JSON list of C-alpha atoms in Angstrom, two decimals:
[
{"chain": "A", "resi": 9, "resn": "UNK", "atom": "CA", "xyz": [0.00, 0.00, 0.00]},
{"chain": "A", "resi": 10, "resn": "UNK", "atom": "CA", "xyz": [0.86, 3.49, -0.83]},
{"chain": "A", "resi": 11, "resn": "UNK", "atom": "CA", "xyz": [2.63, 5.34, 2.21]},
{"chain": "A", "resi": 12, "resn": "UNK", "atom": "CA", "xyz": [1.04, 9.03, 1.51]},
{"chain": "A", "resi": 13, "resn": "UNK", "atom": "CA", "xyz": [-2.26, 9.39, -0.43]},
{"chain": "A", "resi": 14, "resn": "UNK", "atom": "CA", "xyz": [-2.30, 12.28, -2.98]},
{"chain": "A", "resi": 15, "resn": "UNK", "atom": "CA", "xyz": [-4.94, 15.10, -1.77]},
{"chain": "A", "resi": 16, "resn": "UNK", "atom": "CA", "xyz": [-4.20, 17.85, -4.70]},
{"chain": "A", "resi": 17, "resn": "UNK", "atom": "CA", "xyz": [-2.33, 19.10, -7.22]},
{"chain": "A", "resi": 18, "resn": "UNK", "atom": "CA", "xyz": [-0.67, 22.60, -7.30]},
{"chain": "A", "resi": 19, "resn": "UNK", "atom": "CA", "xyz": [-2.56, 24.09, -10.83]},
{"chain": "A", "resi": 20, "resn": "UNK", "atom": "CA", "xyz": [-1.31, 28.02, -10.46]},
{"chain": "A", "resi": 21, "resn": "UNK", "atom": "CA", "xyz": [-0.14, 30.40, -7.72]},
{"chain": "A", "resi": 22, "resn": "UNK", "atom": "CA", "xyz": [-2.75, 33.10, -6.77]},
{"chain": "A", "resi": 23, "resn": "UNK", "atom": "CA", "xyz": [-1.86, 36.61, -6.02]},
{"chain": "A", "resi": 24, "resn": "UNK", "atom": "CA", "xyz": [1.63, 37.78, -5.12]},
{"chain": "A", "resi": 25, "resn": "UNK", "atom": "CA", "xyz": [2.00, 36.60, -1.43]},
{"chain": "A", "resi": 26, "resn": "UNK", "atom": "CA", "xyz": [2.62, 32.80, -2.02]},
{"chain": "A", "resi": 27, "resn": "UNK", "atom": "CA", "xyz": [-1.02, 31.72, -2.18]},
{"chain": "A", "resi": 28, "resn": "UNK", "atom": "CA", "xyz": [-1.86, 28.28, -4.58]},
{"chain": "A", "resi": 29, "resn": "UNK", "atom": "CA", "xyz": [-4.58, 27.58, -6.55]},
{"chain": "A", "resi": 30, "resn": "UNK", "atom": "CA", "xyz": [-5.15, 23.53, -5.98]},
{"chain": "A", "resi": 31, "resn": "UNK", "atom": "CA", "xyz": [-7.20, 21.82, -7.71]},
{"chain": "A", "resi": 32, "resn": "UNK", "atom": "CA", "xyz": [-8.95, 18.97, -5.05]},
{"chain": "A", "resi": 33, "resn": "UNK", "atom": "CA", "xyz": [-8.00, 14.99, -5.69]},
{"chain": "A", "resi": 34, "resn": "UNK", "atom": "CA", "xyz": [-10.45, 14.20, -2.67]},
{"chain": "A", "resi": 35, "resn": "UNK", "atom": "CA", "xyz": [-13.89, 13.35, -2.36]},
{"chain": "A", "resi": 36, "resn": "UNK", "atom": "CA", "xyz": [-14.43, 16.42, -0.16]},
{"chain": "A", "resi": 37, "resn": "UNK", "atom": "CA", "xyz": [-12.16, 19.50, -0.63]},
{"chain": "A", "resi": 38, "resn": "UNK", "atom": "CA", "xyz": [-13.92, 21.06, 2.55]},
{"chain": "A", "resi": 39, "resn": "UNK", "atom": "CA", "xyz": [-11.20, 18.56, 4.29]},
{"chain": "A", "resi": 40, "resn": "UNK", "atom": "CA", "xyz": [-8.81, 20.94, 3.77]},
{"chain": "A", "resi": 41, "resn": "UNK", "atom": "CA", "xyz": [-10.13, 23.37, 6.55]},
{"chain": "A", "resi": 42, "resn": "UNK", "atom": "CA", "xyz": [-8.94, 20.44, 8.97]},
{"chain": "A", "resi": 43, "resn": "UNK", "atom": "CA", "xyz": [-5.77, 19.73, 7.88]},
{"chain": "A", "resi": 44, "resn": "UNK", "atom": "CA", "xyz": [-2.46, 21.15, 9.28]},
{"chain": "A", "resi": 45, "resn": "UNK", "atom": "CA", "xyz": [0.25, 19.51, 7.38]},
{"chain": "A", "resi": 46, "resn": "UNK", "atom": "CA", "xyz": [0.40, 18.55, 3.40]},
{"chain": "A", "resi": 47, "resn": "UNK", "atom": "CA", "xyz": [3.62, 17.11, 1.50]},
{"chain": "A", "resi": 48, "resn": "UNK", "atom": "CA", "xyz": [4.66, 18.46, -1.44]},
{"chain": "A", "resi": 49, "resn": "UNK", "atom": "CA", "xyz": [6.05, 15.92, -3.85]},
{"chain": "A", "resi": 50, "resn": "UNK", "atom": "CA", "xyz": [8.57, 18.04, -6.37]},
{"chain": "A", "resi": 51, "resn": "UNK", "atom": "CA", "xyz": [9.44, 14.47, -8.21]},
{"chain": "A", "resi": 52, "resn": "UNK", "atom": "CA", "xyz": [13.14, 14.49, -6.53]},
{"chain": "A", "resi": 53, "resn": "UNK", "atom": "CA", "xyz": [11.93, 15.37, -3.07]},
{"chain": "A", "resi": 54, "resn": "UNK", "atom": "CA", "xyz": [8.98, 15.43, -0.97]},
{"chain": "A", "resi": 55, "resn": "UNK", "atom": "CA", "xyz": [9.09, 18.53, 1.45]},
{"chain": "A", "resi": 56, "resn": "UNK", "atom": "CA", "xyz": [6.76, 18.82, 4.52]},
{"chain": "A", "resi": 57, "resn": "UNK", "atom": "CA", "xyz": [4.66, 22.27, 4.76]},
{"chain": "A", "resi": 58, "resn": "UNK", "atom": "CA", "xyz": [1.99, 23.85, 7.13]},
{"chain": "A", "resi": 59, "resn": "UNK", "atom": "CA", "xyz": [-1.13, 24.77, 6.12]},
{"chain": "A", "resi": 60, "resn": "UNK", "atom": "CA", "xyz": [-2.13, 28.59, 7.03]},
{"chain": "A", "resi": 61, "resn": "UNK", "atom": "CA", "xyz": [-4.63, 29.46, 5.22]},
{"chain": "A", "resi": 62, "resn": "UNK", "atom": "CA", "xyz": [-7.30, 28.02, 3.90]},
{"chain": "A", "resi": 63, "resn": "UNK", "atom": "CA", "xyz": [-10.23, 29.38, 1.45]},
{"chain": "A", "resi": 64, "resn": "UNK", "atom": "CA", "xyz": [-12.37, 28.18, -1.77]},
{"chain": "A", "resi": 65, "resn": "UNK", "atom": "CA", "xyz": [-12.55, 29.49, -5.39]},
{"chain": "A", "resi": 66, "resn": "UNK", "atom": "CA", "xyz": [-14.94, 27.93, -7.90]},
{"chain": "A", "resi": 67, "resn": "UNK", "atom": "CA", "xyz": [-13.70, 23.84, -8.00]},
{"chain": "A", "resi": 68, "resn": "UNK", "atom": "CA", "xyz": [-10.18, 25.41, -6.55]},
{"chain": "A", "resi": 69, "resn": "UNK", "atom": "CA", "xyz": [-9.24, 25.10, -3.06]},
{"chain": "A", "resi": 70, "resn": "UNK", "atom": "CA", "xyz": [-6.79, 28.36, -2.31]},
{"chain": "A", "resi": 71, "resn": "UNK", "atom": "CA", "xyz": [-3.90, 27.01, 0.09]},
{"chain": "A", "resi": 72, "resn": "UNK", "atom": "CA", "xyz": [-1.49, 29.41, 2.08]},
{"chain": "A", "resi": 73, "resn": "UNK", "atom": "CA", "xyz": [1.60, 27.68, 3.64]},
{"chain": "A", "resi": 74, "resn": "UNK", "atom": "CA", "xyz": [3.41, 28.72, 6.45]},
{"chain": "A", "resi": 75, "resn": "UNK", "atom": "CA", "xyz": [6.48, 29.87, 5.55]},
{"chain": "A", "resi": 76, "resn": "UNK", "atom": "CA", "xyz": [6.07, 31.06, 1.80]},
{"chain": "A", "resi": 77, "resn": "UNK", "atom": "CA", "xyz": [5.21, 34.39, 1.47]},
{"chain": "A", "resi": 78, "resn": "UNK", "atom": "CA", "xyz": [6.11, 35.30, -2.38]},
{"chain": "A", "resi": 79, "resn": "UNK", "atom": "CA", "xyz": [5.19, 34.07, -5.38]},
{"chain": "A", "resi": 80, "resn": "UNK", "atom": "CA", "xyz": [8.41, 33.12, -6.53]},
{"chain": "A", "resi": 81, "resn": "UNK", "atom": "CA", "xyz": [9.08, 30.83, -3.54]},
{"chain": "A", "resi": 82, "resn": "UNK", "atom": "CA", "xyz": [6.09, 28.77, -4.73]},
{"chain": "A", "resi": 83, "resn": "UNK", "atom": "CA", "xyz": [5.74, 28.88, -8.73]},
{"chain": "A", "resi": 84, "resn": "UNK", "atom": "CA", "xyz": [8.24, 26.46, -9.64]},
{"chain": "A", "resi": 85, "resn": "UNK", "atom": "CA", "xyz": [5.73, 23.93, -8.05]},
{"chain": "A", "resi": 86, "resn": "UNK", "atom": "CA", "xyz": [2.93, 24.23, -10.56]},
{"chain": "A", "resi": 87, "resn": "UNK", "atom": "CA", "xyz": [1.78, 20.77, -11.83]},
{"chain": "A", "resi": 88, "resn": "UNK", "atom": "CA", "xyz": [3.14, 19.21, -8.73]},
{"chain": "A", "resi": 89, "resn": "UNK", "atom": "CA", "xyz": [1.05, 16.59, -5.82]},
{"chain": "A", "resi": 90, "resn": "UNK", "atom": "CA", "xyz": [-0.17, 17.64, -2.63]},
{"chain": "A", "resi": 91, "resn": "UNK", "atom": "CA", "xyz": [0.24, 14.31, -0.67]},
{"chain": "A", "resi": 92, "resn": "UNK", "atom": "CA", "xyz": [-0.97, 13.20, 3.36]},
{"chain": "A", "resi": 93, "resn": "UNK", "atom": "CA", "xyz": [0.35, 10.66, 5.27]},
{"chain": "A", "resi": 94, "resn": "UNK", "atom": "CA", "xyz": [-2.01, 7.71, 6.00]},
{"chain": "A", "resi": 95, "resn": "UNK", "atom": "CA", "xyz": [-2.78, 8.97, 9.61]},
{"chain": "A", "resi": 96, "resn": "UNK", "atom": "CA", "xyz": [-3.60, 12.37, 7.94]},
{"chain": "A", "resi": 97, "resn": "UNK", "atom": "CA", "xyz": [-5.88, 10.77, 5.68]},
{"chain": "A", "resi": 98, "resn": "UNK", "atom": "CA", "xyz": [-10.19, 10.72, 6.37]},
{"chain": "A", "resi": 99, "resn": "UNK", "atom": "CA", "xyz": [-11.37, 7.79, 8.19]},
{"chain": "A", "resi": 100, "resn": "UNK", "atom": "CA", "xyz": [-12.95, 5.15, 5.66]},
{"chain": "A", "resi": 101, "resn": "UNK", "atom": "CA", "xyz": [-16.59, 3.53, 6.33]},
{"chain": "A", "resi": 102, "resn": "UNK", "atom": "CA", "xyz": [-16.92, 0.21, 5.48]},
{"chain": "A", "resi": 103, "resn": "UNK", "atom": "CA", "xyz": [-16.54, -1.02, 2.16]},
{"chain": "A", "resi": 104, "resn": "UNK", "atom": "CA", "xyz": [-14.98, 2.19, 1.25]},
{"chain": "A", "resi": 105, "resn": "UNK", "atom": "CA", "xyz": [-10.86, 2.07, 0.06]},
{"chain": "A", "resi": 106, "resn": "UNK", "atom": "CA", "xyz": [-8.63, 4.63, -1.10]},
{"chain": "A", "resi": 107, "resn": "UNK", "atom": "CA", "xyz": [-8.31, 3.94, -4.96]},
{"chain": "A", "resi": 108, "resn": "UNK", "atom": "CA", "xyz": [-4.50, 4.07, -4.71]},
{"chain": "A", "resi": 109, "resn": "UNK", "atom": "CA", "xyz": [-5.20, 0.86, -2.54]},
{"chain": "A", "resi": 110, "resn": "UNK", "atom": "CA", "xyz": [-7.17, -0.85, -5.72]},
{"chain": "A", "resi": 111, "resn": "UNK", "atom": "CA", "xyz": [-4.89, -0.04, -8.37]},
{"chain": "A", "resi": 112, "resn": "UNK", "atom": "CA", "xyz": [-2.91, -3.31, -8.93]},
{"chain": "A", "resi": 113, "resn": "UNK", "atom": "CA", "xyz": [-4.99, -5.86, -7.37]},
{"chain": "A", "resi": 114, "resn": "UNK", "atom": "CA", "xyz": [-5.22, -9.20, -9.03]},
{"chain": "A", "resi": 115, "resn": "UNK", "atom": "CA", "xyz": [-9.29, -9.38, -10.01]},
{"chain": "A", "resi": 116, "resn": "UNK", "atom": "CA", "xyz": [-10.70, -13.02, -10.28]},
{"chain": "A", "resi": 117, "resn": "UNK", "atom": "CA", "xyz": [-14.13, -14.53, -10.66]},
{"chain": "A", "resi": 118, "resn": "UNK", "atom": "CA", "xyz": [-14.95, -17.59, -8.47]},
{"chain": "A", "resi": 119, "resn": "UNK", "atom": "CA", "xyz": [-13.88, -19.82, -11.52]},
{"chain": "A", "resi": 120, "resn": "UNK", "atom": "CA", "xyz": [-11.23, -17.58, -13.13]},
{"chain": "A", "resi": 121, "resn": "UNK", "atom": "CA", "xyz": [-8.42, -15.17, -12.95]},
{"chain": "A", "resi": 122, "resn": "UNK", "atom": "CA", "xyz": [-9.27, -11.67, -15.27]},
{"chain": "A", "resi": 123, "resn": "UNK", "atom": "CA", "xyz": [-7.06, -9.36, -15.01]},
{"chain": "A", "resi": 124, "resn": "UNK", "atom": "CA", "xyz": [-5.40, -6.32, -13.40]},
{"chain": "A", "resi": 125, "resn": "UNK", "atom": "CA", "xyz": [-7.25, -3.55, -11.56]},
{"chain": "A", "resi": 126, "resn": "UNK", "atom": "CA", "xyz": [-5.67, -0.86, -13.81]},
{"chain": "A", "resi": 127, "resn": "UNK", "atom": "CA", "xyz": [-8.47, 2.78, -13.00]},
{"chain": "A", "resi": 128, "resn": "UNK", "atom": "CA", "xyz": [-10.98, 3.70, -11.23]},
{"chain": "A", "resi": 129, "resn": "UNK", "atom": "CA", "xyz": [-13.97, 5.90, -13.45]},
{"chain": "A", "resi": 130, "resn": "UNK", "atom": "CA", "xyz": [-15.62, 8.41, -10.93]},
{"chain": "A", "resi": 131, "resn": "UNK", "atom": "CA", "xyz": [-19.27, 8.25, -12.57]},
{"chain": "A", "resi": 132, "resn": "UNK", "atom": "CA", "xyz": [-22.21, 9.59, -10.85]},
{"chain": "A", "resi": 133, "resn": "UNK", "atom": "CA", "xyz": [-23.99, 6.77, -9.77]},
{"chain": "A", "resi": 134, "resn": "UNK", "atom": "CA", "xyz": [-21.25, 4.95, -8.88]},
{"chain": "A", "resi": 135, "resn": "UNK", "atom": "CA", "xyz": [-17.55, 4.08, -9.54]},
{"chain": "A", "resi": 136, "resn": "UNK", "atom": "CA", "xyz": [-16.45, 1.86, -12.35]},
{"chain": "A", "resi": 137, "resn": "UNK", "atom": "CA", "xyz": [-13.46, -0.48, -11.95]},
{"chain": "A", "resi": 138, "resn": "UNK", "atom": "CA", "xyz": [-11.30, -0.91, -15.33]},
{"chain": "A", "resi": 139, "resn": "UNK", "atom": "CA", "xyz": [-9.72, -4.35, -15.24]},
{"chain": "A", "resi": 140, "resn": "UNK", "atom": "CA", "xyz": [-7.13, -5.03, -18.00]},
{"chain": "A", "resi": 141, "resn": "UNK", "atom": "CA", "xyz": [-7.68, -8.28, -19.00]},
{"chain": "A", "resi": 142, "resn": "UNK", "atom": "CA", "xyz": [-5.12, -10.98, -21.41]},
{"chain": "A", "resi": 143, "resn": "UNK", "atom": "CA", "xyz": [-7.83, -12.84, -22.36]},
{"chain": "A", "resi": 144, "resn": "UNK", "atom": "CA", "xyz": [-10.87, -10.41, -22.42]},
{"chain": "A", "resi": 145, "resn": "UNK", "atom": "CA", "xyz": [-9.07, -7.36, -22.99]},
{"chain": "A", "resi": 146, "resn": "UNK", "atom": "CA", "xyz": [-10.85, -4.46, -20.81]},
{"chain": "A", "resi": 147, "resn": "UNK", "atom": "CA", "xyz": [-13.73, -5.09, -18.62]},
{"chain": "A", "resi": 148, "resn": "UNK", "atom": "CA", "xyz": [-15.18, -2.55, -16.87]},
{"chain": "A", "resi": 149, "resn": "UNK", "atom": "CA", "xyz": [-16.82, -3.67, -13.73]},
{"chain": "A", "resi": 150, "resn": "UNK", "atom": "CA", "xyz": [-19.69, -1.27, -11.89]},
{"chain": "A", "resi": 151, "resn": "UNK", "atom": "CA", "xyz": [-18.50, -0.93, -7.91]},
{"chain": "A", "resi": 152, "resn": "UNK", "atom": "CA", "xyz": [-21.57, -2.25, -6.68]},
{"chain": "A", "resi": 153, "resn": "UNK", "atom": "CA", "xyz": [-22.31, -5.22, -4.27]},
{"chain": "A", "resi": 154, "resn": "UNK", "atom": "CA", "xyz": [-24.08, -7.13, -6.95]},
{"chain": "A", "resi": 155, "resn": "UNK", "atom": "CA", "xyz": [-20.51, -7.26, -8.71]},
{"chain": "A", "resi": 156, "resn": "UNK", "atom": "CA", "xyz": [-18.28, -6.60, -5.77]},
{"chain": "A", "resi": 157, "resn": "UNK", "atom": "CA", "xyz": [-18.18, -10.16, -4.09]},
{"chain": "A", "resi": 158, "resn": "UNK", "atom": "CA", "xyz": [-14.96, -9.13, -2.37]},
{"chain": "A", "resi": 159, "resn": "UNK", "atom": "CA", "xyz": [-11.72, -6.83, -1.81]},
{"chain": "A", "resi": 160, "resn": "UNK", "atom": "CA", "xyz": [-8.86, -8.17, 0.40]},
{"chain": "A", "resi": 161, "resn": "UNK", "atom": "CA", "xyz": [-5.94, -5.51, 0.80]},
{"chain": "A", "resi": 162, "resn": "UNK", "atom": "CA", "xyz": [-3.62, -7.89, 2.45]},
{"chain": "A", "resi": 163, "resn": "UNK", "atom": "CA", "xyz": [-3.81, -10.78, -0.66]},
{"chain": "A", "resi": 164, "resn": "UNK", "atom": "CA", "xyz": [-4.46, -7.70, -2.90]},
{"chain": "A", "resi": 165, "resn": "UNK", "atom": "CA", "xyz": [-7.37, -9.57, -4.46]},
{"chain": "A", "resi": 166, "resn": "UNK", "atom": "CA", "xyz": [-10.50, -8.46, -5.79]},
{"chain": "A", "resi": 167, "resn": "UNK", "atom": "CA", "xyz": [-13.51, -11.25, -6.24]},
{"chain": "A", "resi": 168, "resn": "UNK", "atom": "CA", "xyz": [-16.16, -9.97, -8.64]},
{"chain": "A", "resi": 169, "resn": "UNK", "atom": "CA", "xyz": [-19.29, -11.46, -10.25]},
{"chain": "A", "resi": 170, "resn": "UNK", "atom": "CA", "xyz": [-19.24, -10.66, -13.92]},
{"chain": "A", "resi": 171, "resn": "UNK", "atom": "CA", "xyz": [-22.92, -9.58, -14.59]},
{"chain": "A", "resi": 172, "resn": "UNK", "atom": "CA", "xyz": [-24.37, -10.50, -18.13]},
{"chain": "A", "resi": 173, "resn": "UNK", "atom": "CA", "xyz": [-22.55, -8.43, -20.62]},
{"chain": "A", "resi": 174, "resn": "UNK", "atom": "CA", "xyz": [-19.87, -7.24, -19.19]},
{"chain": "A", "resi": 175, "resn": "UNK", "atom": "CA", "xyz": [-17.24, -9.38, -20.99]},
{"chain": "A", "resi": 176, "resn": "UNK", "atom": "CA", "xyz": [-18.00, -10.28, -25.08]}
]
């Protein structure tokens, strides 16, 4: 499993004083208002910064970091992750996992082996699993618990029941 889960990317600074424009990789961007620490990942180092500010622009969440005060302290980070640390990250209900968690998994039927977990698709009824298959080429499974027999983390296997029609 992944050690830090990615909350937001950097897209553009905002204003002069060191303020980001991030655009939200979470389910709920209003989690920002409770978190104190973020990690920015720079792709050769991953450098630990406080959260000061916090505020909301159309599907943007505007971060201020303790510490950076100018713009040019900041815009060389443009394009880059926001990550948290597991502990940091919101508490899952059951039957919920963090996609980075799914990504990988082996995903077998009760009678055969299909394929890799290789995307999630965030639809708006529900999410839809994208297994890369060698002998079906892709399926794409609906997350629901008519298909969803089972998801173990620790084996990092997925047990699904293929519904009629979702494989030629």
């Amino acid at each position: 499993m992944e050690q830090y889960l990615q909350v937001g990317v950097i897209s553009s600074t905002h204003g002069i004083k060191g303020e980001v424009k991030v655009f939200p990789t979470t389910d709920d961007p209003q989690r920002f208002k409770a978190l104190k620490h973020v990690i920015l990942d720079t792709g050769k180092q991953q450098i630990p910064l406080e959260i000061q500010g916090v505020k909301f622009f159309k599907q943007f969440v505007i971060l201020k970091f303790k510490g950076i005060d100018n713009i040019n302290d900041i815009e060389m980070h443009k394009g880059k992750p926001l990550l948290v640390t597991r502990e940091d990250a919101v508490e899952l209900e059951e039957d919920e996992y963090f996609i980075a968690d799914l990504i990988g998994m082996k995903v077998v039927t009760e009678e055969e082996e299909l394929g890799t977990l290789v995307d999630v698709i965030e639809t708006g009824a529900n999410e839809v699993y994208v297994v890369e298959s060698t002998k079906y080429g892709e399926i794409l499974i609906p997350a629901i618990y008519e298909c969803i027999l089972d998801v173990n983390l620790d084996t990092q296997i997925m047990t699904v029941h293929l519904l009629d029609g979702l494989i030629n």
